[in-house]
PDB file of C-alpha atoms in Angstrom:
ATOM      1  CA  THR A1478       0.000   0.000   0.000  1.00  0.00           C
ATOM      2  CA  GLN A1479       1.396   3.357  -1.001  1.00  0.00           C
ATOM      3  CA  LEU A1480       1.320   5.979   1.743  1.00  0.00           C
ATOM      4  CA  LEU A1481       2.237   9.643   1.789  1.00  0.00           C
ATOM      5  CA  GLU A1482       3.109  11.337   5.051  1.00  0.00           C
ATOM      6  CA  GLN A1483       2.901  15.087   5.294  1.00  0.00           C
ATOM      7  CA  SER A1484       4.547  17.209   7.920  1.00  0.00           C
ATOM      8  CA  PRO A1485       3.769  19.242   9.767  1.00  0.00           C
ATOM      9  CA  GLN A1486       0.050  18.540  10.104  1.00  0.00           C
ATOM     10  CA  PHE A1487      -0.610  22.027  11.467  1.00  0.00           C
ATOM     11  CA  LEU A1488       1.404  25.199  10.998  1.00  0.00           C
ATOM     12  CA  SER A1489       0.593  28.682  12.214  1.00  0.00           C
ATOM     13  CA  ILE A1490       3.011  31.489  11.388  1.00  0.00           C
ATOM     14  CA  GLN A1491       3.102  35.248  11.043  1.00  0.00           C
ATOM     15  CA  GLU A1492       2.703  37.088   7.773  1.00  0.00           C
ATOM     16  CA  GLY A1493       6.028  37.560   6.034  1.00  0.00           C
ATOM     17  CA  GLU A1494       7.674  34.399   7.369  1.00  0.00           C
ATOM     18  CA  ASN A1495       8.887  31.525   5.217  1.00  0.00           C
ATOM     19  CA  LEU A1496       7.754  27.923   5.595  1.00  0.00           C
ATOM     20  CA  THR A1497       8.299  24.470   4.167  1.00  0.00           C
ATOM     21  CA  VAL A1498       5.867  21.571   4.045  1.00  0.00           C
ATOM     22  CA  TYR A1499       7.143  18.059   3.460  1.00  0.00           C
ATOM     23  CA  CYS A1500       5.599  15.040   1.787  1.00  0.00           C
ATOM     24  CA  ASN A1501       7.393  11.716   2.218  1.00  0.00           C
ATOM     25  CA  SER A1502       6.891   8.133   1.180  1.00  0.00           C
ATOM     26  CA  SER A1503       8.769   4.858   0.994  1.00  0.00           C
ATOM     27  CA  SER A1504       7.201   4.283  -2.428  1.00  0.00           C
ATOM     28  CA  VAL A1505       8.177   5.662  -5.798  1.00  0.00           C
ATOM     29  CA  PHE A1506       5.581   7.763  -7.579  1.00  0.00           C
ATOM     30  CA  SER A1507       5.426   8.480 -11.290  1.00  0.00           C
ATOM     31  CA  SER A1508       4.182  11.969 -10.524  1.00  0.00           C
ATOM     32  CA  LEU A1509       3.327  14.050  -7.520  1.00  0.00           C
ATOM     33  CA  GLN A1510       0.789  16.810  -7.229  1.00  0.00           C
ATOM     34  CA  TRP A1511       0.113  19.554  -4.722  1.00  0.00           C
ATOM     35  CA  TYR A1512      -3.365  20.850  -4.038  1.00  0.00           C
ATOM     36  CA  ARG A1513      -4.801  23.600  -1.870  1.00  0.00           C
ATOM     37  CA  GLN A1514      -8.239  23.290  -0.350  1.00  0.00           C
ATOM     38  CA  GLU A1515     -10.435  26.001   1.136  1.00  0.00           C
ATOM     39  CA  PRO A1516     -13.174  25.167   3.670  1.00  0.00           C
ATOM     40  CA  GLY A1517     -16.284  23.773   2.003  1.00  0.00           C
ATOM     41  CA  GLU A1518     -14.628  23.464  -1.390  1.00  0.00           C
ATOM     42  CA  GLY A1519     -12.771  20.815  -3.337  1.00  0.00           C
ATOM     43  CA  PRO A1520      -8.978  20.771  -3.647  1.00  0.00           C
ATOM     44  CA  VAL A1521      -7.475  22.939  -6.379  1.00  0.00           C
ATOM     45  CA  LEU A1522      -4.428  21.699  -8.246  1.00  0.00           C
ATOM     46  CA  LEU A1523      -1.360  23.889  -7.772  1.00  0.00           C
ATOM     47  CA  VAL A1524       1.334  21.923  -9.560  1.00  0.00           C
ATOM     48  CA  THR A1525       2.325  18.532 -10.928  1.00  0.00           C
ATOM     49  CA  VAL A1526       5.941  17.339 -10.836  1.00  0.00           C
ATOM     50  CA  VAL A1527       6.990  14.288 -12.802  1.00  0.00           C
ATOM     51  CA  THR A1528      10.805  14.233 -13.038  1.00  0.00           C
ATOM     52  CA  GLY A1529      13.083  13.357 -10.132  1.00  0.00           C
ATOM     53  CA  GLY A1530      14.828  16.507  -8.910  1.00  0.00           C
ATOM     54  CA  GLU A1531      12.348  18.764 -10.671  1.00  0.00           C
ATOM     55  CA  VAL A1532      11.744  22.218  -9.219  1.00  0.00           C
ATOM     56  CA  LYS A1533       8.728  24.319 -10.140  1.00  0.00           C
ATOM     57  CA  LYS A1534       7.905  27.837  -9.028  1.00  0.00           C
ATOM     58  CA  LEU A1535       4.500  29.429  -8.774  1.00  0.00           C
ATOM     59  CA  LYS A1536       4.979  33.026  -7.642  1.00  0.00           C
ATOM     60  CA  ARG A1537       6.073  32.720  -3.990  1.00  0.00           C
ATOM     61  CA  LEU A1538       5.605  28.933  -3.933  1.00  0.00           C
ATOM     62  CA  THR A1539       8.441  26.563  -4.817  1.00  0.00           C
ATOM     63  CA  PHE A1540       7.793  22.859  -5.315  1.00  0.00           C
ATOM     64  CA  GLN A1541      10.487  20.215  -5.464  1.00  0.00           C
ATOM     65  CA  PHE A1542      10.289  16.525  -6.354  1.00  0.00           C
ATOM     66  CA  GLY A1543      12.930  14.333  -4.749  1.00  0.00           C
ATOM     67  CA  ASP A1544      15.597  12.726  -6.910  1.00  0.00           C
ATOM     68  CA  ALA A1545      14.239   9.268  -6.118  1.00  0.00           C
ATOM     69  CA  ARG A1546      10.643  10.411  -6.699  1.00  0.00           C
ATOM     70  CA  LYS A1547       9.653   9.363  -3.180  1.00  0.00           C
ATOM     71  CA  ASP A1548       9.299  12.770  -1.585  1.00  0.00           C
ATOM     72  CA  SER A1549       8.414  16.357  -2.288  1.00  0.00           C
ATOM     73  CA  SER A1550       8.436  19.724  -0.581  1.00  0.00           C
ATOM     74  CA  LEU A1551       6.507  22.950  -0.830  1.00  0.00           C
ATOM     75  CA  HIS A1552       8.256  26.141   0.228  1.00  0.00           C
ATOM     76  CA  ILE A1553       6.385  29.406   0.630  1.00  0.00           C
ATOM     77  CA  THR A1554       8.334  32.643   0.781  1.00  0.00           C
ATOM     78  CA  ALA A1555       6.972  35.679   2.614  1.00  0.00           C
ATOM     79  CA  ALA A1556       3.683  34.016   3.513  1.00  0.00           C
ATOM     80  CA  GLN A1557       0.515  36.063   3.257  1.00  0.00           C
ATOM     81  CA  PRO A1558      -2.902  35.584   4.929  1.00  0.00           C
ATOM     82  CA  GLY A1559      -4.277  34.540   1.542  1.00  0.00           C
ATOM     83  CA  ASP A1560      -2.019  31.480   1.671  1.00  0.00           C
ATOM     84  CA  THR A1561      -4.097  30.083   4.528  1.00  0.00           C
ATOM     85  CA  GLY A1562      -5.642  26.723   3.688  1.00  0.00           C
ATOM     86  CA  LEU A1563      -5.206  22.969   3.648  1.00  0.00           C
ATOM     87  CA  TYR A1564      -2.286  21.855   1.489  1.00  0.00           C
ATOM     88  CA  LEU A1565      -2.408  18.317   0.157  1.00  0.00           C
ATOM     89  CA  CYS A1566       0.191  16.299  -1.668  1.00  0.00           C
ATOM     90  CA  ALA A1567      -0.919  13.415  -3.853  1.00  0.00           C
ATOM     91  CA  GLY A1568       1.087  10.763  -5.613  1.00  0.00           C
ATOM     92  CA  SER A1569       0.295   8.765  -8.682  1.00  0.00           C
ATOM     93  CA  GLY A1570       1.798   5.313  -8.883  1.00  0.00           C
ATOM     94  CA  GLY A1571       1.489   2.103 -10.817  1.00  0.00           C
ATOM     95  CA  ALA A1572      -2.004   1.356  -9.525  1.00  0.00           C
ATOM     96  CA  GLN A1573      -3.216   4.409 -11.442  1.00  0.00           C
ATOM     97  CA  LYS A1574      -4.998   5.910  -8.484  1.00  0.00           C
ATOM     98  CA  LEU A1575      -4.073   9.052  -6.651  1.00  0.00           C
ATOM     99  CA  VAL A1576      -2.893   8.621  -3.064  1.00  0.00           C
ATOM    100  CA  PHE A1577      -3.262  11.675  -0.850  1.00  0.00           C
ATOM    101  CA  GLY A1578      -1.317  12.730   2.185  1.00  0.00           C
ATOM    102  CA  GLN A1579      -3.230  13.739   5.319  1.00  0.00           C
ATOM    103  CA  GLY A1580      -2.678  17.406   4.582  1.00  0.00           C
ATOM    104  CA  THR A1581      -1.037  20.382   6.245  1.00  0.00           C
ATOM    105  CA  ARG A1582      -3.374  22.964   7.678  1.00  0.00           C
ATOM    106  CA  LEU A1583      -1.620  26.298   7.269  1.00  0.00           C
ATOM    107  CA  THR A1584      -2.678  29.487   9.028  1.00  0.00           C
ATOM    108  CA  ILE A1585      -0.987  32.787   8.263  1.00  0.00           C
ATOM    109  CA  ASN A1586      -1.652  35.422  10.899  1.00  0.00           C
ATOM    110  CA  PRO A1587      -1.673  39.082   9.844  1.00  0.00           C
TER     111      PRO A1587
ATOM    112  CA  LYS B 128     -15.527  26.494 -19.417  1.00  0.00           C
ATOM    113  CA  ALA B 129     -17.701  24.979 -16.698  1.00  0.00           C
ATOM    114  CA  GLY B 130     -15.962  23.131 -13.907  1.00  0.00           C
ATOM    115  CA  VAL B 131     -16.874  19.865 -12.258  1.00  0.00           C
ATOM    116  CA  THR B 132     -20.428  20.029 -10.949  1.00  0.00           C
ATOM    117  CA  GLN B 133     -21.565  17.956  -8.021  1.00  0.00           C
ATOM    118  CA  THR B 134     -25.140  17.733  -6.831  1.00  0.00           C
ATOM    119  CA  PRO B 135     -26.529  18.077  -4.309  1.00  0.00           C
ATOM    120  CA  ARG B 136     -24.132  20.231  -2.232  1.00  0.00           C
ATOM    121  CA  TYR B 137     -25.633  19.156   1.066  1.00  0.00           C
ATOM    122  CA  LEU B 138     -27.620  16.118   2.092  1.00  0.00           C
ATOM    123  CA  ILE B 139     -28.992  14.806   5.354  1.00  0.00           C
ATOM    124  CA  LYS B 140     -30.040  11.169   5.497  1.00  0.00           C
ATOM    125  CA  THR B 141     -31.106   8.728   8.164  1.00  0.00           C
ATOM    126  CA  ARG B 142     -29.239   5.546   9.031  1.00  0.00           C
ATOM    127  CA  GLY B 143     -30.329   2.677   6.821  1.00  0.00           C
ATOM    128  CA  GLN B 144     -31.352   4.851   3.911  1.00  0.00           C
ATOM    129  CA  GLN B 145     -29.571   4.970   0.593  1.00  0.00           C
ATOM    130  CA  VAL B 146     -28.240   7.972  -1.290  1.00  0.00           C
ATOM    131  CA  THR B 147     -27.183   8.810  -4.837  1.00  0.00           C
ATOM    132  CA  LEU B 148     -24.688  11.563  -5.581  1.00  0.00           C
ATOM    133  CA  SER B 149     -24.119  13.022  -9.025  1.00  0.00           C
ATOM    134  CA  CYS B 150     -21.045  14.382 -10.767  1.00  0.00           C
ATOM    135  CA  SER B 151     -20.793  16.125 -14.124  1.00  0.00           C
ATOM    136  CA  PRO B 152     -17.167  16.347 -15.294  1.00  0.00           C
ATOM    137  CA  ILE B 153     -15.574  19.064 -17.337  1.00  0.00           C
ATOM    138  CA  SER B 154     -16.645  18.808 -20.956  1.00  0.00           C
ATOM    139  CA  GLY B 155     -14.285  16.469 -22.776  1.00  0.00           C
ATOM    140  CA  HIS B 156     -12.996  14.796 -19.619  1.00  0.00           C
ATOM    141  CA  ARG B 157     -13.584  11.064 -19.738  1.00  0.00           C
ATOM    142  CA  SER B 158     -12.119  10.036 -16.394  1.00  0.00           C
ATOM    143  CA  VAL B 159     -14.086  10.528 -13.182  1.00  0.00           C
ATOM    144  CA  SER B 160     -12.889   9.570  -9.729  1.00  0.00           C
ATOM    145  CA  TRP B 161     -14.621   9.696  -6.377  1.00  0.00           C
ATOM    146  CA  TYR B 162     -13.079  10.386  -3.002  1.00  0.00           C
ATOM    147  CA  GLN B 163     -14.382  10.437   0.549  1.00  0.00           C
ATOM    148  CA  GLN B 164     -12.923  13.107   2.823  1.00  0.00           C
ATOM    149  CA  THR B 165     -13.214  12.974   6.591  1.00  0.00           C
ATOM    150  CA  PRO B 166     -11.254  14.838   9.284  1.00  0.00           C
ATOM    151  CA  GLY B 167      -9.794  11.615  10.627  1.00  0.00           C
ATOM    152  CA  GLN B 168      -8.933   9.750   7.423  1.00  0.00           C
ATOM    153  CA  GLY B 169      -8.310  12.543   4.938  1.00  0.00           C
ATOM    154  CA  LEU B 170      -9.069  11.859   1.281  1.00  0.00           C
ATOM    155  CA  GLN B 171      -9.655   8.213   0.543  1.00  0.00           C
ATOM    156  CA  PHE B 172     -10.082   6.835  -2.948  1.00  0.00           C
ATOM    157  CA  LEU B 173     -13.436   5.242  -3.710  1.00  0.00           C
ATOM    158  CA  PHE B 174     -13.353   4.408  -7.404  1.00  0.00           C
ATOM    159  CA  GLU B 175     -12.362   5.620 -10.842  1.00  0.00           C
ATOM    160  CA  TYR B 176     -14.295   5.394 -14.090  1.00  0.00           C
ATOM    161  CA  PHE B 177     -13.011   5.865 -17.601  1.00  0.00           C
ATOM    162  CA  SER B 178     -15.239   5.535 -20.645  1.00  0.00           C
ATOM    163  CA  GLU B 179     -18.016   3.915 -18.592  1.00  0.00           C
ATOM    164  CA  THR B 180     -15.704   1.251 -17.148  1.00  0.00           C
ATOM    165  CA  GLN B 181     -14.592   1.034 -13.551  1.00  0.00           C
ATOM    166  CA  ARG B 182     -10.808   0.988 -13.733  1.00  0.00           C
ATOM    167  CA  ASN B 183      -9.971   1.002 -10.076  1.00  0.00           C
ATOM    168  CA  LYS B 184     -11.676   0.597  -6.729  1.00  0.00           C
ATOM    169  CA  GLY B 185     -10.601   1.563  -3.246  1.00  0.00           C
ATOM    170  CA  ASN B 186     -11.018  -0.350  -0.021  1.00  0.00           C
ATOM    171  CA  PHE B 187     -14.612   0.433   0.723  1.00  0.00           C
ATOM    172  CA  PRO B 188     -17.442  -2.021   1.433  1.00  0.00           C
ATOM    173  CA  GLY B 189     -19.809  -3.123  -1.308  1.00  0.00           C
ATOM    174  CA  ARG B 190     -22.401  -0.637  -0.035  1.00  0.00           C
ATOM    175  CA  PHE B 191     -20.483   1.933  -2.045  1.00  0.00           C
ATOM    176  CA  SER B 192     -21.013   1.665  -5.777  1.00  0.00           C
ATOM    177  CA  GLY B 193     -20.815   3.873  -8.802  1.00  0.00           C
ATOM    178  CA  ARG B 194     -21.330   4.091 -12.493  1.00  0.00           C
ATOM    179  CA  GLN B 195     -20.501   6.298 -15.431  1.00  0.00           C
ATOM    180  CA  PHE B 196     -22.755   7.139 -18.312  1.00  0.00           C
ATOM    181  CA  SER B 197     -21.916   7.561 -21.986  1.00  0.00           C
ATOM    182  CA  ASN B 198     -21.775  11.354 -21.551  1.00  0.00           C
ATOM    183  CA  SER B 199     -19.116  10.825 -18.819  1.00  0.00           C
ATOM    184  CA  ARG B 200     -21.459  11.927 -16.039  1.00  0.00           C
ATOM    185  CA  SER B 201     -21.063   9.740 -12.993  1.00  0.00           C
ATOM    186  CA  GLU B 202     -23.115   8.748 -10.002  1.00  0.00           C
ATOM    187  CA  MET B 203     -22.172   7.079  -6.785  1.00  0.00           C
ATOM    188  CA  ASN B 204     -24.577   5.247  -4.531  1.00  0.00           C
ATOM    189  CA  VAL B 205     -24.295   4.359  -0.887  1.00  0.00           C
ATOM    190  CA  SER B 206     -26.808   1.873   0.446  1.00  0.00           C
ATOM    191  CA  THR B 207     -27.719   1.113   4.051  1.00  0.00           C
ATOM    192  CA  LEU B 208     -26.154   4.309   5.327  1.00  0.00           C
ATOM    193  CA  GLU B 209     -24.165   4.277   8.556  1.00  0.00           C
ATOM    194  CA  LEU B 210     -23.236   7.186  10.809  1.00  0.00           C
ATOM    195  CA  GLY B 211     -19.610   6.744   9.742  1.00  0.00           C
ATOM    196  CA  ASP B 212     -20.527   7.507   6.142  1.00  0.00           C
ATOM    197  CA  SER B 213     -20.910  11.171   7.059  1.00  0.00           C
ATOM    198  CA  ALA B 214     -18.261  12.909   4.988  1.00  0.00           C
ATOM    199  CA  LEU B 215     -17.500  15.245   2.127  1.00  0.00           C
ATOM    200  CA  TYR B 216     -17.714  13.255  -1.102  1.00  0.00           C
ATOM    201  CA  LEU B 217     -15.543  14.685  -3.834  1.00  0.00           C
ATOM    202  CA  CYS B 218     -15.627  13.974  -7.520  1.00  0.00           C
ATOM    203  CA  ALA B 219     -12.683  14.755  -9.774  1.00  0.00           C
ATOM    204  CA  SER B 220     -12.329  14.628 -13.516  1.00  0.00           C
ATOM    205  CA  SER B 221      -9.370  14.444 -15.842  1.00  0.00           C
ATOM    206  CA  LEU B 222      -8.819  14.091 -19.554  1.00  0.00           C
ATOM    207  CA  GLY B 223      -7.542  10.554 -19.410  1.00  0.00           C
ATOM    208  CA  PRO B 224      -6.250   7.969 -16.968  1.00  0.00           C
ATOM    209  CA  LEU B 225      -5.276   9.851 -13.873  1.00  0.00           C
ATOM    210  CA  GLY B 226      -1.818  10.918 -12.962  1.00  0.00           C
ATOM    211  CA  TYR B 227      -1.495  14.399 -14.374  1.00  0.00           C
ATOM    212  CA  GLY B 228      -3.920  16.559 -12.489  1.00  0.00           C
ATOM    213  CA  TYR B 229      -7.453  16.374 -11.359  1.00  0.00           C
ATOM    214  CA  THR B 230     -10.085  19.054 -11.337  1.00  0.00           C
ATOM    215  CA  PHE B 231     -12.273  18.595  -8.303  1.00  0.00           C
ATOM    216  CA  GLY B 232     -15.846  19.582  -7.760  1.00  0.00           C
ATOM    217  CA  SER B 233     -16.950  21.391  -4.612  1.00  0.00           C
ATOM    218  CA  GLY B 234     -18.211  18.155  -3.126  1.00  0.00           C
ATOM    219  CA  THR B 235     -21.381  16.854  -1.547  1.00  0.00           C
ATOM    220  CA  ARG B 236     -21.525  17.128   2.227  1.00  0.00           C
ATOM    221  CA  LEU B 237     -23.416  14.054   3.445  1.00  0.00           C
ATOM    222  CA  THR B 238     -24.618  13.897   7.022  1.00  0.00           C
ATOM    223  CA  VAL B 239     -26.099  10.659   8.310  1.00  0.00           C
ATOM    224  CA  VAL B 240     -28.214  10.964  11.458  1.00  0.00           C
TER     225      VAL B 240
END
């Protein structure tokens, strides 16, 4: 069974600080996705990474896929209150179903 | 273009009843997947349909079933509802077999009392 572990589960920081969220597994994934979910809504895809070592940037968000394609990180620079939400990583493997991590609930305080 | 539409948004049912949830994918998307989201378990995969065929199924009891129609619209059914079935049920669509990005609907919040 493929599992994805996210850390931390909860993170509360002040506006302007930097943060990193981690997503780890013992399994290899063919691709890894990051989503952000607002209360009462479905997750929204932020990025997909498919190549080991790949780094993608989305404004103040930087996503990295581990060389062995078993882990990923999301780094936010100068966090803003609008970044508040539930961040989910999800991996796609050979079973062709998406496995989600438990999520990181991020709160940015003004 | 329209996103993924799930109906109804909210539903309250009594234990023992059955329920049918509907999902209309983005136009042109042929793959539809269903997930159950609860605070304790997170998002758990229910099943995936592609071109009217179930391609994959998660570890849920047989009370959970689904189908996909020729227009790619999908329904999921839960029979003999239990209190533990209370959850946000999310539908996601993609162009083809999953792996490169889902678009999720807003979900159906099911409460079983």
